[in-house]
CSV table of N, CA, C and O in Angstrom, one decimal:
chain,number,residue,atom,x,y,z
P,15,MET,N,8.8,-16.5,-4.4
P,15,MET,CA,8.9,-16.0,-3.0
P,15,MET,C,7.5,-15.9,-2.4
P,15,MET,O,6.7,-15.2,-3.0
P,16,ALA,N,7.2,-16.6,-1.4
P,16,ALA,CA,5.9,-16.5,-0.7
P,16,ALA,C,6.0,-15.5,0.4
P,16,ALA,O,6.8,-15.6,1.3
P,17,VAL,N,5.2,-14.5,0.3
P,17,VAL,CA,5.2,-13.4,1.3
P,17,VAL,C,4.2,-13.7,2.4
P,17,VAL,O,3.0,-14.0,2.1
P,18,VAL,N,4.6,-13.6,3.6
P,18,VAL,CA,3.8,-13.9,4.8
P,18,VAL,C,3.5,-12.5,5.4
P,18,VAL,O,4.4,-11.8,5.8
P,19,TRP,N,2.2,-12.2,5.4
P,19,TRP,CA,1.8,-10.8,5.8
P,19,TRP,C,1.5,-10.7,7.3
P,19,TRP,O,1.2,-9.6,7.8
P,20,ASP,N,1.7,-11.8,8.1
P,20,ASP,CA,1.3,-11.8,9.5
P,20,ASP,C,2.0,-10.7,10.3
P,20,ASP,O,1.5,-10.3,11.3
P,21,SER,N,3.2,-10.3,9.9
P,21,SER,CA,4.0,-9.3,10.7
P,21,SER,C,3.5,-7.9,10.4
P,21,SER,O,3.9,-7.0,11.2
P,22,VAL,N,2.8,-7.7,9.4
P,22,VAL,CA,2.4,-6.3,9.0
P,22,VAL,C,1.2,-5.9,9.8
P,22,VAL,O,0.2,-6.6,9.9
P,23,THR,N,1.3,-4.8,10.5
P,23,THR,CA,0.2,-4.3,11.3
P,23,THR,C,-0.5,-3.1,10.7
P,23,THR,O,0.1,-2.5,9.8
P,24,ARG,N,-1.6,-2.7,11.2
P,24,ARG,CA,-2.3,-1.5,10.8
P,24,ARG,C,-1.3,-0.3,10.9
P,24,ARG,O,-1.3,0.6,10.1
P,25,GLU,N,-0.5,-0.3,12.0
P,25,GLU,CA,0.4,0.8,12.3
P,25,GLU,C,1.4,0.9,11.2
P,25,GLU,O,1.9,2.0,10.8
P,26,ASP,N,1.9,-0.2,10.7
P,26,ASP,CA,2.9,-0.2,9.7
P,26,ASP,C,2.3,0.4,8.4
P,26,ASP,O,3.0,1.1,7.7
P,27,VAL,N,1.1,0.1,8.1
P,27,VAL,CA,0.4,0.6,6.9
P,27,VAL,C,0.2,2.1,7.1
P,27,VAL,O,0.5,2.9,6.2
P,28,LEU,N,-0.2,2.6,8.3
P,28,LEU,CA,-0.3,4.0,8.5
P,28,LEU,C,1.0,4.7,8.4
P,28,LEU,O,1.1,5.9,7.9
P,29,ARG,N,2.1,4.1,8.9
P,29,ARG,CA,3.4,4.7,8.7
P,29,ARG,C,3.8,4.9,7.2
P,29,ARG,O,4.3,5.9,6.8
P,30,ALA,N,3.5,3.9,6.4
P,30,ALA,CA,3.8,3.9,5.0
P,30,ALA,C,2.9,5.1,4.4
P,30,ALA,O,3.4,5.8,3.5
P,31,MET,N,1.7,5.2,4.8
P,31,MET,CA,0.9,6.3,4.3
P,31,MET,C,1.4,7.7,4.7
P,31,MET,O,1.4,8.6,3.8
P,32,GLN,N,1.9,7.8,5.9
P,32,GLN,CA,2.5,9.0,6.3
P,32,GLN,C,3.8,9.4,5.5
P,32,GLN,O,4.0,10.5,5.1
P,33,GLU,N,4.5,8.3,5.2
P,33,GLU,CA,5.7,8.6,4.4
P,33,GLU,C,5.3,9.0,2.9
P,33,GLU,O,6.0,9.9,2.3
P,34,TYR,N,4.3,8.4,2.4
P,34,TYR,CA,3.8,8.7,1.1
P,34,TYR,C,3.4,10.2,1.1
P,34,TYR,O,3.7,11.0,0.2
P,35,ASP,N,2.6,10.6,2.1
P,35,ASP,CA,2.3,12.1,2.2
P,35,ASP,C,3.4,13.0,2.4
P,35,ASP,O,3.5,14.1,1.8
P,36,ALA,N,4.4,12.6,3.1
P,36,ALA,CA,5.6,13.4,3.4
P,36,ALA,C,6.5,13.5,2.1
P,36,ALA,O,7.0,14.6,1.8
P,37,LEU,N,6.7,12.4,1.4
P,37,LEU,CA,7.6,12.4,0.2
P,37,LEU,C,6.9,12.9,-1.1
P,37,LEU,O,7.5,13.4,-2.0
P,38,GLY,N,5.6,12.6,-1.2
P,38,GLY,CA,4.9,12.8,-2.4
P,38,GLY,C,5.0,11.6,-3.3
P,38,GLY,O,6.0,10.8,-3.1
P,39,PRO,N,4.1,11.4,-4.2
P,39,PRO,CA,4.1,10.2,-5.0
P,39,PRO,C,5.4,9.8,-5.7
P,39,PRO,O,5.9,8.7,-5.6
P,40,GLU,N,6.0,10.7,-6.5
P,40,GLU,CA,7.2,10.4,-7.3
P,40,GLU,C,8.4,10.0,-6.4
P,40,GLU,O,9.0,9.0,-6.7
P,41,ASP,N,8.6,10.7,-5.3
P,41,ASP,CA,9.8,10.4,-4.5
P,41,ASP,C,9.5,9.1,-3.7
P,41,ASP,O,10.4,8.3,-3.4
P,42,PHE,N,8.2,8.9,-3.3
P,42,PHE,CA,7.8,7.6,-2.6
P,42,PHE,C,8.1,6.4,-3.5
P,42,PHE,O,8.7,5.5,-3.1
P,43,PHE,N,7.6,6.5,-4.7
P,43,PHE,CA,7.8,5.4,-5.7
P,43,PHE,C,9.2,5.1,-5.9
P,43,PHE,O,9.7,4.0,-6.0
P,44,SER,N,10.0,6.2,-6.1
P,44,SER,CA,11.4,6.1,-6.3
P,44,SER,C,12.1,5.4,-5.1
P,44,SER,O,13.0,4.6,-5.3
P,45,ALA,N,11.8,5.9,-4.0
P,45,ALA,CA,12.4,5.4,-2.7
P,45,ALA,C,12.1,3.9,-2.5
P,45,ALA,O,12.9,3.1,-1.9
P,46,HIS,N,10.9,3.4,-2.8
P,46,HIS,CA,10.5,2.1,-2.5
P,46,HIS,C,10.2,1.2,-3.7
P,46,HIS,O,9.9,0.0,-3.5
P,47,GLY,N,10.4,1.6,-4.9
P,47,GLY,CA,10.5,0.7,-6.0
P,47,GLY,C,9.1,0.3,-6.5
P,47,GLY,O,9.0,-0.8,-7.0
P,48,PHE,N,8.1,1.1,-6.3
P,48,PHE,CA,6.7,0.8,-6.8
P,48,PHE,C,6.3,1.8,-7.8
P,48,PHE,O,6.9,2.8,-8.0
P,49,ALA,N,5.1,1.6,-8.4
P,49,ALA,CA,4.5,2.5,-9.4
P,49,ALA,C,3.1,2.9,-8.9
P,49,ALA,O,2.6,2.3,-8.0
P,50,PRO,N,2.6,3.9,-9.6
P,50,PRO,CA,1.2,4.3,-9.2
P,50,PRO,C,0.2,3.1,-9.4
P,50,PRO,O,0.4,2.2,-10.2
P,51,ALA,N,-0.9,3.2,-8.6
P,51,ALA,CA,-2.0,2.2,-8.7
P,51,ALA,C,-2.7,2.4,-10.0
P,51,ALA,O,-2.8,3.5,-10.5
P,52,THR,N,-3.2,1.3,-10.5
P,52,THR,CA,-4.0,1.4,-11.7
P,52,THR,C,-5.4,0.8,-11.6
P,52,THR,O,-6.3,1.2,-12.3
P,53,THR,N,-5.6,0.0,-10.6
P,53,THR,CA,-6.9,-0.7,-10.5
P,53,THR,C,-7.7,-0.3,-9.2
P,53,THR,O,-8.9,-0.2,-9.2
P,54,TYR,N,-7.0,-0.2,-8.1
P,54,TYR,CA,-7.6,0.1,-6.8
P,54,TYR,C,-7.0,1.3,-6.1
P,54,TYR,O,-5.9,1.6,-6.4
P,55,ASP,N,-7.8,1.9,-5.2
P,55,ASP,CA,-7.3,2.9,-4.4
P,55,ASP,C,-7.5,2.5,-2.9
P,55,ASP,O,-8.6,2.0,-2.5
P,56,LEU,N,-6.5,2.8,-2.1
P,56,LEU,CA,-6.6,2.6,-0.6
P,56,LEU,C,-7.1,4.0,-0.1
P,56,LEU,O,-6.5,5.0,-0.5
P,57,ILE,N,-8.2,4.0,0.7
P,57,ILE,CA,-8.7,5.3,1.0
P,57,ILE,C,-8.7,5.5,2.5
P,57,ILE,O,-9.1,4.6,3.3
P,58,LEU,N,-8.2,6.7,3.0
P,58,LEU,CA,-8.2,7.0,4.4
P,58,LEU,C,-8.5,8.5,4.5
P,58,LEU,O,-7.7,9.3,3.9
P,59,ASP,N,-9.5,8.9,5.2
P,59,ASP,CA,-9.8,10.3,5.4
P,59,ASP,C,-9.9,11.0,4.1
P,59,ASP,O,-9.4,12.1,3.9
P,60,GLU,N,-10.6,10.4,3.1
P,60,GLU,CA,-10.9,11.0,1.8
P,60,GLU,C,-9.6,11.1,1.0
P,60,GLU,O,-9.7,11.7,-0.1
P,61,ARG,N,-8.5,10.6,1.4
P,61,ARG,CA,-7.2,10.6,0.6
P,61,ARG,C,-7.1,9.3,-0.1
P,61,ARG,O,-7.5,8.3,0.5
P,62,ARG,N,-6.5,9.2,-1.2
P,62,ARG,CA,-6.3,8.0,-2.0
P,62,ARG,C,-4.9,7.7,-2.1
P,62,ARG,O,-4.0,8.6,-2.3
P,63,TYR,N,-4.6,6.4,-1.9
P,63,TYR,CA,-3.2,5.9,-1.9
P,63,TYR,C,-3.1,4.7,-2.8
P,63,TYR,O,-4.1,4.0,-2.9
P,64,PRO,N,-1.9,4.4,-3.3
P,64,PRO,CA,-1.7,3.2,-4.1
P,64,PRO,C,-1.6,2.0,-3.2
P,64,PRO,O,-0.6,1.9,-2.4
P,65,PRO,N,-2.5,1.1,-3.2
P,65,PRO,CA,-2.5,0.0,-2.2
P,65,PRO,C,-1.3,-0.9,-2.2
P,65,PRO,O,-0.7,-1.3,-1.2
P,66,LYS,N,-0.9,-1.3,-3.4
P,66,LYS,CA,0.2,-2.2,-3.5
P,66,LYS,C,1.5,-1.6,-3.0
P,66,LYS,O,2.3,-2.2,-2.2
P,67,ALA,N,1.8,-0.3,-3.4
P,67,ALA,CA,3.0,0.4,-2.9
P,67,ALA,C,2.9,0.6,-1.4
P,67,ALA,O,4.0,0.4,-0.7
P,68,ILE,N,1.8,0.9,-0.9
P,68,ILE,CA,1.7,1.2,0.6
P,68,ILE,C,1.9,-0.2,1.3
P,68,ILE,O,2.7,-0.2,2.3
P,69,LEU,N,1.3,-1.2,0.9
P,69,LEU,CA,1.5,-2.5,1.6
P,69,LEU,C,2.9,-3.0,1.5
P,69,LEU,O,3.4,-3.5,2.4
P,70,GLY,N,3.5,-2.9,0.3
P,70,GLY,CA,4.9,-3.3,0.1
P,70,GLY,C,5.8,-2.5,1.0
P,70,GLY,O,6.7,-3.1,1.7
P,71,THR,N,5.5,-1.3,1.2
P,71,THR,CA,6.4,-0.4,2.1
P,71,THR,C,6.1,-0.7,3.6
P,71,THR,O,7.0,-0.8,4.4
P,72,ALA,N,4.9,-1.0,3.9
P,72,ALA,CA,4.5,-1.5,5.3
P,72,ALA,C,5.2,-2.7,5.6
P,72,ALA,O,5.7,-2.9,6.7
P,73,TYR,N,5.3,-3.7,4.7
P,73,TYR,CA,6.0,-4.9,4.9
P,73,TYR,C,7.5,-4.7,5.1
P,73,TYR,O,8.1,-5.2,6.0
P,74,GLU,N,8.1,-3.8,4.4
P,74,GLU,CA,9.5,-3.4,4.6
P,74,GLU,C,9.7,-2.8,6.0
P,74,GLU,O,10.7,-3.2,6.7
P,75,PHE,N,8.8,-2.0,6.4
P,75,PHE,CA,8.9,-1.4,7.8
P,75,PHE,C,8.7,-2.5,8.8
P,75,PHE,O,9.4,-2.5,9.9
P,76,ALA,N,7.8,-3.5,8.6
P,76,ALA,CA,7.5,-4.5,9.6
P,76,ALA,C,8.6,-5.5,9.7
P,76,ALA,O,9.0,-5.9,10.8
P,77,VAL,N,9.2,-6.0,8.6
P,77,VAL,CA,10.2,-7.1,8.7
P,77,VAL,C,11.6,-6.7,8.2
P,77,VAL,O,12.5,-7.5,8.3
P,78,GLY,N,11.7,-5.5,7.7
P,78,GLY,CA,13.1,-5.1,7.2
P,78,GLY,C,13.5,-5.7,5.9
P,78,GLY,O,14.7,-5.6,5.6
P,79,GLN,N,12.6,-6.2,5.2
P,79,GLN,CA,12.9,-6.8,3.9
P,79,GLN,C,12.1,-6.1,2.8
P,79,GLN,O,10.9,-6.0,2.9
P,80,ARG,N,12.9,-5.6,1.8
P,80,ARG,CA,12.2,-4.8,0.7
P,80,ARG,C,11.6,-5.8,-0.3
P,80,ARG,O,12.3,-6.7,-0.7
P,81,LEU,N,10.4,-5.6,-0.7
P,81,LEU,CA,9.7,-6.4,-1.7
P,81,LEU,C,9.7,-5.6,-3.1
P,81,LEU,O,9.7,-4.4,-3.1
P,82,ALA,N,9.9,-6.4,-4.1
P,82,ALA,CA,9.7,-5.8,-5.5
P,82,ALA,C,8.2,-5.9,-5.8
P,82,ALA,O,7.5,-6.8,-5.3
P,83,SER,N,7.8,-5.2,-6.8
P,83,SER,CA,6.4,-5.2,-7.2
P,83,SER,C,6.0,-6.6,-7.6
P,83,SER,O,4.8,-7.0,-7.4
P,84,GLY,N,6.9,-7.3,-8.3
P,84,GLY,CA,6.5,-8.6,-8.8
P,84,GLY,C,6.5,-9.7,-7.7
P,84,GLY,O,6.1,-10.9,-8.0
P,85,ASP,N,6.8,-9.4,-6.5
P,85,ASP,CA,6.9,-10.3,-5.4
P,85,ASP,C,5.5,-10.7,-4.8
P,85,ASP,O,5.4,-11.7,-4.1
P,86,PHE,N,4.5,-9.8,-5.1
P,86,PHE,CA,3.2,-10.1,-4.6
P,86,PHE,C,2.1,-9.5,-5.5
P,86,PHE,O,2.4,-8.6,-6.2
P,87,GLU,N,0.9,-10.0,-5.4
P,87,GLU,CA,-0.2,-9.6,-6.1
P,87,GLU,C,-0.8,-8.3,-5.5
P,87,GLU,O,-0.9,-8.2,-4.3
P,88,GLY,N,-1.2,-7.4,-6.3
P,88,GLY,CA,-1.7,-6.1,-5.8
P,88,GLY,C,-3.3,-6.1,-5.8
P,88,GLY,O,-3.9,-5.3,-5.2
P,89,GLY,N,-3.9,-7.0,-6.6
P,89,GLY,CA,-5.4,-7.0,-6.7
P,89,GLY,C,-6.1,-7.6,-5.6
P,89,GLY,O,-5.7,-7.7,-4.5
P,90,LYS,N,-7.3,-8.0,-6.0
P,90,LYS,CA,-8.3,-8.5,-5.0
P,90,LYS,C,-7.8,-9.6,-4.2
P,90,LYS,O,-8.1,-9.8,-3.0
P,91,SER,N,-7.0,-10.5,-4.7
P,91,SER,CA,-6.5,-11.7,-3.9
P,91,SER,C,-5.2,-11.4,-3.2
P,91,SER,O,-4.7,-12.2,-2.5
P,92,GLY,N,-4.7,-10.2,-3.4
P,92,GLY,CA,-3.4,-9.9,-2.8
P,92,GLY,C,-3.5,-8.7,-1.8
P,92,GLY,O,-4.1,-8.8,-0.8
P,93,ALA,N,-2.9,-7.6,-2.3
P,93,ALA,CA,-2.9,-6.4,-1.4
P,93,ALA,C,-4.3,-5.9,-0.9
P,93,ALA,O,-4.5,-5.5,0.2
P,94,VAL,N,-5.3,-6.0,-1.8
P,94,VAL,CA,-6.6,-5.5,-1.4
P,94,VAL,C,-7.1,-6.4,-0.2
P,94,VAL,O,-7.7,-5.8,0.7
P,95,ARG,N,-7.0,-7.7,-0.3
P,95,ARG,CA,-7.4,-8.6,0.7
P,95,ARG,C,-6.7,-8.3,2.0
P,95,ARG,O,-7.3,-8.3,3.1
P,96,VAL,N,-5.4,-8.2,2.0
P,96,VAL,CA,-4.6,-8.0,3.2
P,96,VAL,C,-5.0,-6.7,3.8
P,96,VAL,O,-5.1,-6.6,5.1
P,97,LEU,N,-5.1,-5.6,3.1
P,97,LEU,CA,-5.4,-4.3,3.6
P,97,LEU,C,-6.8,-4.3,4.2
P,97,LEU,O,-7.1,-3.7,5.3
P,98,ALA,N,-7.8,-5.0,3.6
P,98,ALA,CA,-9.1,-5.1,4.1
P,98,ALA,C,-9.1,-5.8,5.5
P,98,ALA,O,-9.9,-5.4,6.4
P,99,LYS,N,-8.3,-6.9,5.6
P,99,LYS,CA,-8.2,-7.6,6.8
P,99,LYS,C,-7.7,-6.7,8.0
P,99,LYS,O,-8.0,-6.9,9.1
P,100,LEU,N,-6.9,-5.7,7.6
P,100,LEU,CA,-6.3,-4.8,8.6
P,100,LEU,C,-7.3,-3.6,8.9
P,100,LEU,O,-7.0,-2.7,9.6
P,101,GLY,N,-8.5,-3.7,8.2
P,101,GLY,CA,-9.5,-2.7,8.5
P,101,GLY,C,-9.5,-1.5,7.6
P,101,GLY,O,-10.2,-0.5,7.9
P,102,PHE,N,-8.8,-1.5,6.5
P,102,PHE,CA,-8.7,-0.4,5.6
P,102,PHE,C,-9.8,-0.6,4.5
P,102,PHE,O,-10.2,-1.7,4.2
P,103,THR,N,-10.1,0.6,3.9
P,103,THR,CA,-11.1,0.6,2.8
P,103,THR,C,-10.3,0.7,1.5
P,103,THR,O,-9.4,1.5,1.3
P,104,VAL,N,-10.5,-0.3,0.6
P,104,VAL,CA,-9.9,-0.3,-0.7
P,104,VAL,C,-11.0,-0.4,-1.7
P,104,VAL,O,-11.9,-1.3,-1.6
P,105,GLN,N,-11.0,0.5,-2.7
P,105,GLN,CA,-12.1,0.5,-3.7
P,105,GLN,C,-11.5,0.5,-5.1
P,105,GLN,O,-10.4,0.9,-5.3
P,106,PRO,N,-12.3,-0.1,-6.0
P,106,PRO,CA,-11.9,0.0,-7.4
P,106,PRO,C,-11.6,1.5,-7.8
P,106,PRO,O,-12.3,2.4,-7.3
P,107,ARG,N,-10.6,1.7,-8.6
P,107,ARG,CA,-10.2,3.0,-8.9
P,107,ARG,C,-11.3,3.7,-9.8
P,107,ARG,O,-11.9,3.1,-10.7
P,108,ARG,N,-11.5,4.9,-9.5
P,108,ARG,CA,-12.5,5.7,-10.3
P,108,ARG,C,-11.8,6.1,-11.6
P,108,ARG,O,-10.7,6.5,-11.7
P,109,LEU,N,-12.6,6.0,-12.6
P,109,LEU,CA,-12.2,6.5,-14.0
P,109,LEU,C,-12.2,8.0,-14.0
P,109,LEU,O,-13.2,8.6,-13.5
P,110,ALA,N,-11.3,8.6,-14.6
P,110,ALA,CA,-11.3,10.1,-14.7
P,110,ALA,C,-12.4,10.5,-15.6
P,110,ALA,O,-12.7,9.9,-16.7
P,111,SER,N,-13.1,11.5,-15.3
P,111,SER,CA,-14.3,11.9,-16.1
P,111,SER,C,-14.1,13.3,-16.7
P,111,SER,O,-13.2,14.0,-16.4
């Protein structure tokens, strides 16, 4: 399945982030079928979000079609690139110290 991201707006991503904040991580992942981030963090106002889960949920909001985690790449050539084009900051995940 080739996912076309053109319909996803910055507002869709912000809506997904708001839902993540409202539901909390466990309920958000359960509701949308994603898992926690392992490589990158989407950052907004010093808060960290899982970029692939947020983008996949934003896509669902934009086009009404739910994506599975395996439907698109979450890394540098996938979710990170799409989110950066929409003006978001995505950084490699910090290692716990």
